PDB file of C-alpha atoms in Angstrom:
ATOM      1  CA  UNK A   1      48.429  -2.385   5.470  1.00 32.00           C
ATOM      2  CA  UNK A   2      47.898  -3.217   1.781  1.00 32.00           C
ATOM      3  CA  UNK A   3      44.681  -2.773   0.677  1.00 32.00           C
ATOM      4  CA  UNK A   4      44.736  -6.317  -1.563  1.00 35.00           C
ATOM      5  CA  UNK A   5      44.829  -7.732   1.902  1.00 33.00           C
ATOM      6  CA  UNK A   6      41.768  -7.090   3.035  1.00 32.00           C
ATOM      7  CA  UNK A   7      39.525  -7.873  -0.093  1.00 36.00           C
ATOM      8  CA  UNK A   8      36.765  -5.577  -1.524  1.00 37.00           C
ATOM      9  CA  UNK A   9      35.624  -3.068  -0.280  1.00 32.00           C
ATOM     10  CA  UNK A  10      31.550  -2.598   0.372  1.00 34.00           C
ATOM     11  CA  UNK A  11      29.147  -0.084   1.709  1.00 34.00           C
ATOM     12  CA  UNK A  12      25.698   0.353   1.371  1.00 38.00           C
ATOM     13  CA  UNK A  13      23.776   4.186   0.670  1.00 43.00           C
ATOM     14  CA  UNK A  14      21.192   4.784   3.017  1.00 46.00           C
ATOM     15  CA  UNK A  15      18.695   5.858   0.192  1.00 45.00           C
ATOM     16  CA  UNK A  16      18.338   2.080  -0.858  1.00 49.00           C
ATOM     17  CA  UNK A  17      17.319   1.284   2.839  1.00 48.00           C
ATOM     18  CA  UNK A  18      14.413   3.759   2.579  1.00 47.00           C
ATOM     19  CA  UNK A  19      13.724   2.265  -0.758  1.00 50.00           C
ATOM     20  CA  UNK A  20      13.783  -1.683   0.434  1.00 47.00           C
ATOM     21  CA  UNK A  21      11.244  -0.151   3.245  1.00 45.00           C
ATOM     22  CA  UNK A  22       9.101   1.920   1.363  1.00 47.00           C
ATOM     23  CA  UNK A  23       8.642  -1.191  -1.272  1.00 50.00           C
ATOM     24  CA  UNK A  24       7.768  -3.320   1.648  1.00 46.00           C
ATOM     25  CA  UNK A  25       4.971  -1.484   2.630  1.00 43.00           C
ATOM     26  CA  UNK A  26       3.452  -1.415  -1.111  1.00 48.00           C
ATOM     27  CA  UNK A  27       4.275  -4.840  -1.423  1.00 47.00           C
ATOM     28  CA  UNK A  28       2.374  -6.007   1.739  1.00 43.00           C
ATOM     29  CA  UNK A  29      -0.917  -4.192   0.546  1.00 48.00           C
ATOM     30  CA  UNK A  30      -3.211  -6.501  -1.633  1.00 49.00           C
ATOM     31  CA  UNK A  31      -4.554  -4.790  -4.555  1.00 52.00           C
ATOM     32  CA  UNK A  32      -7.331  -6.739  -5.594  1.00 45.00           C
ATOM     33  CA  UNK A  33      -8.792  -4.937  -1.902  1.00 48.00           C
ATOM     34  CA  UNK A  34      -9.330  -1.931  -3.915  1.00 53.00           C
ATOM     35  CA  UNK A  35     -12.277  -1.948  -5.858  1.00 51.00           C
ATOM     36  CA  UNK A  36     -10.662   0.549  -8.434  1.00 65.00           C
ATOM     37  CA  UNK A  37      -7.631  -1.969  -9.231  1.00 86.00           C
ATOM     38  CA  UNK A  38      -7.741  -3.598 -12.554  1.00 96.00           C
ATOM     39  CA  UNK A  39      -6.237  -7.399 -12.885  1.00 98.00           C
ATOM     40  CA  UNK A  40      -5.164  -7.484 -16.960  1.00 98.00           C
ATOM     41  CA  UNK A  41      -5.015 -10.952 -18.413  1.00 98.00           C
ATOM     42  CA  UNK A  42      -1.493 -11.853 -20.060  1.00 97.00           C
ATOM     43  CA  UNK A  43      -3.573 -11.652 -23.179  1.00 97.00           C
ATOM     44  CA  UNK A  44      -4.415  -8.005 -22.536  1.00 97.00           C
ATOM     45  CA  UNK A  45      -1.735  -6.725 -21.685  1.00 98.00           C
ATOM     46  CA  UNK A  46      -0.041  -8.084 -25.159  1.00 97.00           C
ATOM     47  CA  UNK A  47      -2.155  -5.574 -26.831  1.00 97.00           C
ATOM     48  CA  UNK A  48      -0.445  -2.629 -25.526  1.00 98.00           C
ATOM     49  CA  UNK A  49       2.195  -2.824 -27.335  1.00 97.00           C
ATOM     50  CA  UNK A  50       2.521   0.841 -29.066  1.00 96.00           C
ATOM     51  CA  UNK A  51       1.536  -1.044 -32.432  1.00 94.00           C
ATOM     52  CA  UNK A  52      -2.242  -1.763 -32.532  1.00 84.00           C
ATOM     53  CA  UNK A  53      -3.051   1.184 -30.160  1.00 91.00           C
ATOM     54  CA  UNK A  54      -1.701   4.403 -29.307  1.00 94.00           C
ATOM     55  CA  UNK A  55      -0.879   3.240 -25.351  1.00 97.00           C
ATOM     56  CA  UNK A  56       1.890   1.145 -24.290  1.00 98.00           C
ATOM     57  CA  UNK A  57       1.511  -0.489 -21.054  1.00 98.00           C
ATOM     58  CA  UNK A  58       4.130  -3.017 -19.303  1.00 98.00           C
ATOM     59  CA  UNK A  59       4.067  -5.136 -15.783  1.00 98.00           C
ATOM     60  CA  UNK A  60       6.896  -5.272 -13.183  1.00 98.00           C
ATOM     61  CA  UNK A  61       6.635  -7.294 -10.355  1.00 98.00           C
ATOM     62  CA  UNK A  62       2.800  -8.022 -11.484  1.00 98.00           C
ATOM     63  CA  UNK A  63       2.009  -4.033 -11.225  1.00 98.00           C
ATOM     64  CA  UNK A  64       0.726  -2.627 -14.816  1.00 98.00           C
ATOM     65  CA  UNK A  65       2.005   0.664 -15.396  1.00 98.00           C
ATOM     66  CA  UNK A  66       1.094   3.020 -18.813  1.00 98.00           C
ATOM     67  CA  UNK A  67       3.976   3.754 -20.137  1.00 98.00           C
ATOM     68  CA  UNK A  68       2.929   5.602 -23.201  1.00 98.00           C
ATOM     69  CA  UNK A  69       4.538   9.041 -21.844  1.00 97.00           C
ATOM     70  CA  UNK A  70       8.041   7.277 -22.263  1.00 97.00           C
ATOM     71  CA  UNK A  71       7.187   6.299 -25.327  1.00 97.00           C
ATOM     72  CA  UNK A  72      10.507   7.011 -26.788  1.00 97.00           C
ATOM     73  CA  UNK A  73      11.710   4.223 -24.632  1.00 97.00           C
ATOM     74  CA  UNK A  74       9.225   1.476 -25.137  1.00 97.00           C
ATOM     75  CA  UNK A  75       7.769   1.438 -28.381  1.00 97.00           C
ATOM     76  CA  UNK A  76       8.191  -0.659 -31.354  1.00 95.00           C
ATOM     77  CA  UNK A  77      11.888  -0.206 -32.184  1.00 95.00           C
ATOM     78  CA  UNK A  78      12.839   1.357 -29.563  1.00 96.00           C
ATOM     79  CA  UNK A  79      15.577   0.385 -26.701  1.00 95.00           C
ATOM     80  CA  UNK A  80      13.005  -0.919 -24.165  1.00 96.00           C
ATOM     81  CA  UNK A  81      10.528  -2.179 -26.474  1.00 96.00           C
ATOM     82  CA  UNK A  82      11.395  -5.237 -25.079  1.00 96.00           C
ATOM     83  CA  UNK A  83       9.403  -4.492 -21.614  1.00 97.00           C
ATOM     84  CA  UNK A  84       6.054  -3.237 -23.305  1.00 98.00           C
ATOM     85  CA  UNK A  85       3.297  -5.463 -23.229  1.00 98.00           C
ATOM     86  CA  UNK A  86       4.516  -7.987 -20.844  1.00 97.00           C
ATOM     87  CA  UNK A  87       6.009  -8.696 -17.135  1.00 98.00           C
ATOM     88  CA  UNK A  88       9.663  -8.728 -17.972  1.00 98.00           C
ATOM     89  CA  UNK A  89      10.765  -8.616 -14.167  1.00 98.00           C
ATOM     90  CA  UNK A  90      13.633 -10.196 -14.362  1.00 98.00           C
ATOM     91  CA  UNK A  91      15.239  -9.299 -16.861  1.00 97.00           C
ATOM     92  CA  UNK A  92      14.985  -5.562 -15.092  1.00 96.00           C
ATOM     93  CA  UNK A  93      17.963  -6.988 -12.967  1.00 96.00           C
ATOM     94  CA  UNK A  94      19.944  -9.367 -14.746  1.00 96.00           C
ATOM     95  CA  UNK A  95      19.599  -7.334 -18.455  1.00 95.00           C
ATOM     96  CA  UNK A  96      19.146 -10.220 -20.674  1.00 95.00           C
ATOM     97  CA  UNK A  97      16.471  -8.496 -22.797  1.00 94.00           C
ATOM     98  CA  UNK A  98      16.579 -11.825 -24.628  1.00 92.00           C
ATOM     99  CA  UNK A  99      16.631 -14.405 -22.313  1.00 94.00           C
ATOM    100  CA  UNK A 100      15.099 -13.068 -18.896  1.00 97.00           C
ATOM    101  CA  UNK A 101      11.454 -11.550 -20.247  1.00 97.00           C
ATOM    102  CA  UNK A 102      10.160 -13.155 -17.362  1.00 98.00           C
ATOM    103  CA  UNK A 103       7.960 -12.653 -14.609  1.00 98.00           C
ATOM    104  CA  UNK A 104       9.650 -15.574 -12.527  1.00 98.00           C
ATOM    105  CA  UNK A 105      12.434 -14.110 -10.069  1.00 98.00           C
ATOM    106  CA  UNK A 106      12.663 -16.791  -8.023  1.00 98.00           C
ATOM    107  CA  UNK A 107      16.530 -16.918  -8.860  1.00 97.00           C
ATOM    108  CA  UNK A 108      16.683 -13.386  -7.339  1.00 97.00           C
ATOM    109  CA  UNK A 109      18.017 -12.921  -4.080  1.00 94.00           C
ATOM    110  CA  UNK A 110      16.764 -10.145  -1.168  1.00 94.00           C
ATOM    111  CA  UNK A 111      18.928  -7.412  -2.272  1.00 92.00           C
ATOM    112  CA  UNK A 112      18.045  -8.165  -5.885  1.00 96.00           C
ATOM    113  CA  UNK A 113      14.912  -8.289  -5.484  1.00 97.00           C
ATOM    114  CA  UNK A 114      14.956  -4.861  -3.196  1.00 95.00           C
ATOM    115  CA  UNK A 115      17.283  -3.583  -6.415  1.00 95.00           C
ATOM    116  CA  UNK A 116      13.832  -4.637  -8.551  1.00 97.00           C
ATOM    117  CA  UNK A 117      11.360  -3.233  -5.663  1.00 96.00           C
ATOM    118  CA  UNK A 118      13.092   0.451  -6.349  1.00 94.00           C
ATOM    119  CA  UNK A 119      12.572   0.526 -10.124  1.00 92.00           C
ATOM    120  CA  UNK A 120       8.765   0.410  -8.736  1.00 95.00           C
ATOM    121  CA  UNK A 121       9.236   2.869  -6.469  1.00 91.00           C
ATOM    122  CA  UNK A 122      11.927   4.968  -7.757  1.00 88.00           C
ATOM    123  CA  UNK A 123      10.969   5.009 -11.382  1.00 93.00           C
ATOM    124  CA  UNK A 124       7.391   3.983 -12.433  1.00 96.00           C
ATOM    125  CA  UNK A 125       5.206   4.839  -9.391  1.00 95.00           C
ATOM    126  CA  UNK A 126       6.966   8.309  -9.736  1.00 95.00           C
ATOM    127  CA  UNK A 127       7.140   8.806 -13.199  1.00 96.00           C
ATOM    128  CA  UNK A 128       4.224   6.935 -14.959  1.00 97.00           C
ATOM    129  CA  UNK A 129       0.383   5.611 -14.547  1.00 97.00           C
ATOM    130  CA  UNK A 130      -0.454   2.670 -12.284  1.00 97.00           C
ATOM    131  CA  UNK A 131      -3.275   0.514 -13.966  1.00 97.00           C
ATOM    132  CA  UNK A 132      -3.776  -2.058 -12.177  1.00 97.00           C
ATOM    133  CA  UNK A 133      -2.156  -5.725 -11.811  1.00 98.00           C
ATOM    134  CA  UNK A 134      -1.045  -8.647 -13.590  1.00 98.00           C
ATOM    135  CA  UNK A 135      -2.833 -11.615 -13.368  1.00 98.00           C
ATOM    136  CA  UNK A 136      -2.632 -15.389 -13.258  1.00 97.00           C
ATOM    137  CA  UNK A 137       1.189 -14.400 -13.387  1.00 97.00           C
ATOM    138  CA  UNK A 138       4.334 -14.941 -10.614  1.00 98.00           C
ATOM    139  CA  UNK A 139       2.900 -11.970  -8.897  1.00 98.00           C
ATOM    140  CA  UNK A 140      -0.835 -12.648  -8.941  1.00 98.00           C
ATOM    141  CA  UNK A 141      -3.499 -15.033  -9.314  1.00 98.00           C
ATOM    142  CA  UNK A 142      -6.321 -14.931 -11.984  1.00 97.00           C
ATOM    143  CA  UNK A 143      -8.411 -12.796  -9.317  1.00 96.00           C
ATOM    144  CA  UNK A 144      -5.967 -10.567  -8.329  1.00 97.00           C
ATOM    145  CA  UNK A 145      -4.671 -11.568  -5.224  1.00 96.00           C
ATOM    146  CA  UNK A 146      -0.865 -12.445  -4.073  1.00 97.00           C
ATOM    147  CA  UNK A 147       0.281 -15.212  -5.042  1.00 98.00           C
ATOM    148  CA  UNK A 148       2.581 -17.553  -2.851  1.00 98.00           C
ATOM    149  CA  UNK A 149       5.559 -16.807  -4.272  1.00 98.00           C
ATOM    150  CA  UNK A 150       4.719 -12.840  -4.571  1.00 98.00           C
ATOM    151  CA  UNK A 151       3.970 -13.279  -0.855  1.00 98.00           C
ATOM    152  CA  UNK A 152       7.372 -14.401  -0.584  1.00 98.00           C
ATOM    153  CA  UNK A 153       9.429 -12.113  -2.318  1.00 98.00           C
ATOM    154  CA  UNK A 154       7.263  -9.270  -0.292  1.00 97.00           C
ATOM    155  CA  UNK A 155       9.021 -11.225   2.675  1.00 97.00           C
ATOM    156  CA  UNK A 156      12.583 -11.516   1.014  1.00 96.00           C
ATOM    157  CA  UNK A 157      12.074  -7.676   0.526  1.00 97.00           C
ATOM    158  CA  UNK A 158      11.083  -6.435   3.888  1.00 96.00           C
ATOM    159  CA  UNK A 159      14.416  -8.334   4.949  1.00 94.00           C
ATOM    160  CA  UNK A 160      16.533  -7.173   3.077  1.00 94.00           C
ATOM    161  CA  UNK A 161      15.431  -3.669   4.177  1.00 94.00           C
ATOM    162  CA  UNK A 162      15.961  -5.072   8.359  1.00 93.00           C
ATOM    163  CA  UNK A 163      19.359  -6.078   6.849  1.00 91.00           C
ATOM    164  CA  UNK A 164      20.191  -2.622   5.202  1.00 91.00           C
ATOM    165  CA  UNK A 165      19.018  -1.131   8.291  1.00 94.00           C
ATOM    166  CA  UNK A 166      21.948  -3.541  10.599  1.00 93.00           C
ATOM    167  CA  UNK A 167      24.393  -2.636   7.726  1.00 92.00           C
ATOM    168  CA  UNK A 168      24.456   0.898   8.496  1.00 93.00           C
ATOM    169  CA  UNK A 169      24.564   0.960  12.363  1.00 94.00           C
ATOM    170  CA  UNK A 170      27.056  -1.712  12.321  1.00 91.00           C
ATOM    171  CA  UNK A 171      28.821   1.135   9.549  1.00 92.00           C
ATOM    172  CA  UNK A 172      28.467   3.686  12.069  1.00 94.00           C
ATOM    173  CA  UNK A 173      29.768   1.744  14.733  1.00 92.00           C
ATOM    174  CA  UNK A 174      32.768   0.474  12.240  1.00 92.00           C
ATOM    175  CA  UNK A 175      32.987   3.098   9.998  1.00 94.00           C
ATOM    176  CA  UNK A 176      35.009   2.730   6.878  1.00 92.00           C
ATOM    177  CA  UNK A 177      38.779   2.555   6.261  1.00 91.00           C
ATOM    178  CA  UNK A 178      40.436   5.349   3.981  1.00 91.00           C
ATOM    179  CA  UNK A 179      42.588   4.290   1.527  1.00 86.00           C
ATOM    180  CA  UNK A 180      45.115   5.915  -0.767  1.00 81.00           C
ATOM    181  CA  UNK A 181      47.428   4.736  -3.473  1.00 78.00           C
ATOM    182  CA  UNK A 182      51.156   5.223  -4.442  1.00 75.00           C
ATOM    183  CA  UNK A 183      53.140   4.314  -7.516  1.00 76.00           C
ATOM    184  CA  UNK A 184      54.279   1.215  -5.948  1.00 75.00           C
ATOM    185  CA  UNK A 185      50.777  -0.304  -3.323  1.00 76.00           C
ATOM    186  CA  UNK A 186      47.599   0.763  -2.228  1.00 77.00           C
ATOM    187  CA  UNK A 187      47.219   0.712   1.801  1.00 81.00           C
ATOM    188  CA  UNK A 188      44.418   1.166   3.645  1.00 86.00           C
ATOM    189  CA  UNK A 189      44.018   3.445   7.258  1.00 88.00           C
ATOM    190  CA  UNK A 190      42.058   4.374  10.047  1.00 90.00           C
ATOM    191  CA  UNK A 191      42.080   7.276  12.145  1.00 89.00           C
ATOM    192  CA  UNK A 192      41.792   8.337  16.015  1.00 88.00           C
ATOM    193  CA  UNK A 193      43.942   5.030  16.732  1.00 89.00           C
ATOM    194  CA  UNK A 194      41.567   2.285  15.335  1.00 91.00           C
ATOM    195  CA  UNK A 195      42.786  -0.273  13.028  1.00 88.00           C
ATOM    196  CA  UNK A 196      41.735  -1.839   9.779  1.00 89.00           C
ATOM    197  CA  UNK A 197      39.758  -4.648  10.052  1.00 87.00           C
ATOM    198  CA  UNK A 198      37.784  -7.051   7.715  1.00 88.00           C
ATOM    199  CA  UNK A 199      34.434  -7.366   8.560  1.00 89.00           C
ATOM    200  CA  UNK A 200      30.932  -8.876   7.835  1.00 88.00           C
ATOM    201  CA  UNK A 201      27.517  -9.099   9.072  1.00 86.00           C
ATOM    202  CA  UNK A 202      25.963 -12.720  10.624  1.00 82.00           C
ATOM    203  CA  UNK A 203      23.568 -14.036   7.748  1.00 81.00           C
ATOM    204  CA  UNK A 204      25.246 -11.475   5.340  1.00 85.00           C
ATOM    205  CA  UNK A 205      27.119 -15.143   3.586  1.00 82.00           C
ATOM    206  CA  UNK A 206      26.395 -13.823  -0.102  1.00 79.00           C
ATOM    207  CA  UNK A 207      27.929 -10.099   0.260  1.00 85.00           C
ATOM    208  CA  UNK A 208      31.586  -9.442   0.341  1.00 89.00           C
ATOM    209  CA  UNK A 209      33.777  -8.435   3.607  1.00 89.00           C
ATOM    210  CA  UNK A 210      34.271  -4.578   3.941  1.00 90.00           C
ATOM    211  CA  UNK A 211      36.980  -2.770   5.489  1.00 90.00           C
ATOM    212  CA  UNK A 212      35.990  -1.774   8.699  1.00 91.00           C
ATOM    213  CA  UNK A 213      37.975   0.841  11.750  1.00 92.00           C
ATOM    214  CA  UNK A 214      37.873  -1.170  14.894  1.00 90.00           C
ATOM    215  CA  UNK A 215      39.451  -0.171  18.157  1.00 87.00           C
ATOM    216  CA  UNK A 216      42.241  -2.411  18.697  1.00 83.00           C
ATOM    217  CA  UNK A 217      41.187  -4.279  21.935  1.00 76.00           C
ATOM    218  CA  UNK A 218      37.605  -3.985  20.953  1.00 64.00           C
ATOM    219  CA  UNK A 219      36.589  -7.782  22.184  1.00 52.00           C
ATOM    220  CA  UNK A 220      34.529  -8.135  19.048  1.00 51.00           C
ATOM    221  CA  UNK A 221      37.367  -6.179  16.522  1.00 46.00           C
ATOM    222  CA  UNK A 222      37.933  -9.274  14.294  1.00 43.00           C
ATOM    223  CA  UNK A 223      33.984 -10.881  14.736  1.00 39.00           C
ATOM    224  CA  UNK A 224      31.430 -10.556  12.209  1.00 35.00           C
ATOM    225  CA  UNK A 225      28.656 -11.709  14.234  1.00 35.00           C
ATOM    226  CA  UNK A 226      27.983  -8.548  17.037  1.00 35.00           C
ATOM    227  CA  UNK A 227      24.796  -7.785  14.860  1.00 36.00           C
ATOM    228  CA  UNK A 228      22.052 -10.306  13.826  1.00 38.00           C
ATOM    229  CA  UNK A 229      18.762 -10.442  12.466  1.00 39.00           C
ATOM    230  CA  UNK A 230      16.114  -9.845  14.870  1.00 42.00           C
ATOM    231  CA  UNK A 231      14.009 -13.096  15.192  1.00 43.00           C
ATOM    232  CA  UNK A 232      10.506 -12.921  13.446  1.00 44.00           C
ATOM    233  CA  UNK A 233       7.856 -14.534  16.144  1.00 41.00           C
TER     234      UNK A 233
END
């Protein structure tokens, strides 16, 4: 079957399940709880810049990390200068360095956002100092305490991460096709007698159809709807 038939091709790595899921659970803590947590004022934060003082601190997603070990990276004139001293969230996904130095993500979707949640995780918790928090930002109020909207995209996140989760046992159920390419077409295959079949998740509207193996009477070969999203109460 040719493989321009059956559109693109997706699969998502188990690692950024664990990641949407560990995030979650960060992200559902409140850190103005602990009495060591630190909320910086925009105005404070601005003076970490690497110029004035010997530390450079930035925010993402309203968390204050020091940076200063990395400081090859962020100082003045260097290529992520542009995150020091500020909550540049979203411009962590999108990479307009120029346009996007913003803590508002509210254009972000789940998995975006879960892409965001795992430079947290993945990079800064791991590699550099936590301070502290961001406040009277998109993350958290003057006092420390989630917002509304960082609330939210705590919800979006913990999604995203049931989502992953359906994406990979409906994977294992429907595992991928192989593929292979001559001079003349690309086809696509399946072994053990299954057949190639498009296929996509209920609720998944915004990612693209993968190929899936499907027996070929399985009653639900050619639906995308055999997994859903477990109703929150």
């Amino acid at each position: 079957m040719p493989l321009a038939h059956l559109g693109k091709l997706w699969w998502l790595p188990s690692v950024l399940a664990v990641a949407y899921a560990v995030y979650s659970m960060h992200a559902q803590a409140d850190p103005s709880q602990t009495r060591t947590t630190r909320v910086f004022t925009v105005r404070e934060l601005g003076a970490y810049d690497g110029a004035a003082r010997p530390e450079i601190y930035l925010s993402i997603m309203g968390r204050v990390f020091d940076v200063s070990s990395g400081a090859e990276y962020y100082a003045v004139g260097e290529s992520y200068a542009c995150f020091a001293a500020r909550d540049a969230s979203l411009a962590f996904v999108t990479g307009g360095f120029d346009d996007d130095r913003t803590d508002d993500v509210s254009s972000l979707n789940g998995k975006q956002l879960a892409e965001l949640a795992s430079w947290v995780n993945g990079t800064y918790h791991d590699k550099y100092v936590y301070r502290g928090v961001l406040g009277g930002g998109y993350f958290f109020d003057a006092s420390g305490r989630s917002t509304p909207a960082g609330r939210d995209v705590a919800r979006k996140i913990a999604d995203e991460a049931r989502r992953a989760e359906l994406r990979e046992a409906d994977a294992r159920r429907f595992p991928r096709c192989s593929s292979r390419r001559s001079a003349v077409e690309a086809y696509v295959a399946c072994k053990g007698g299954r057949v190639p079949r498009r296929r996509r998740l209920a609720g998944d509207d915004d990612e693209p159809e993968r190929c899936a193996c499907a027996a070929p009477d399985a009653a639900d070969a050619v639906s995308y709807t055999h997994l859903t999203l477990p109703t929150k109460a």
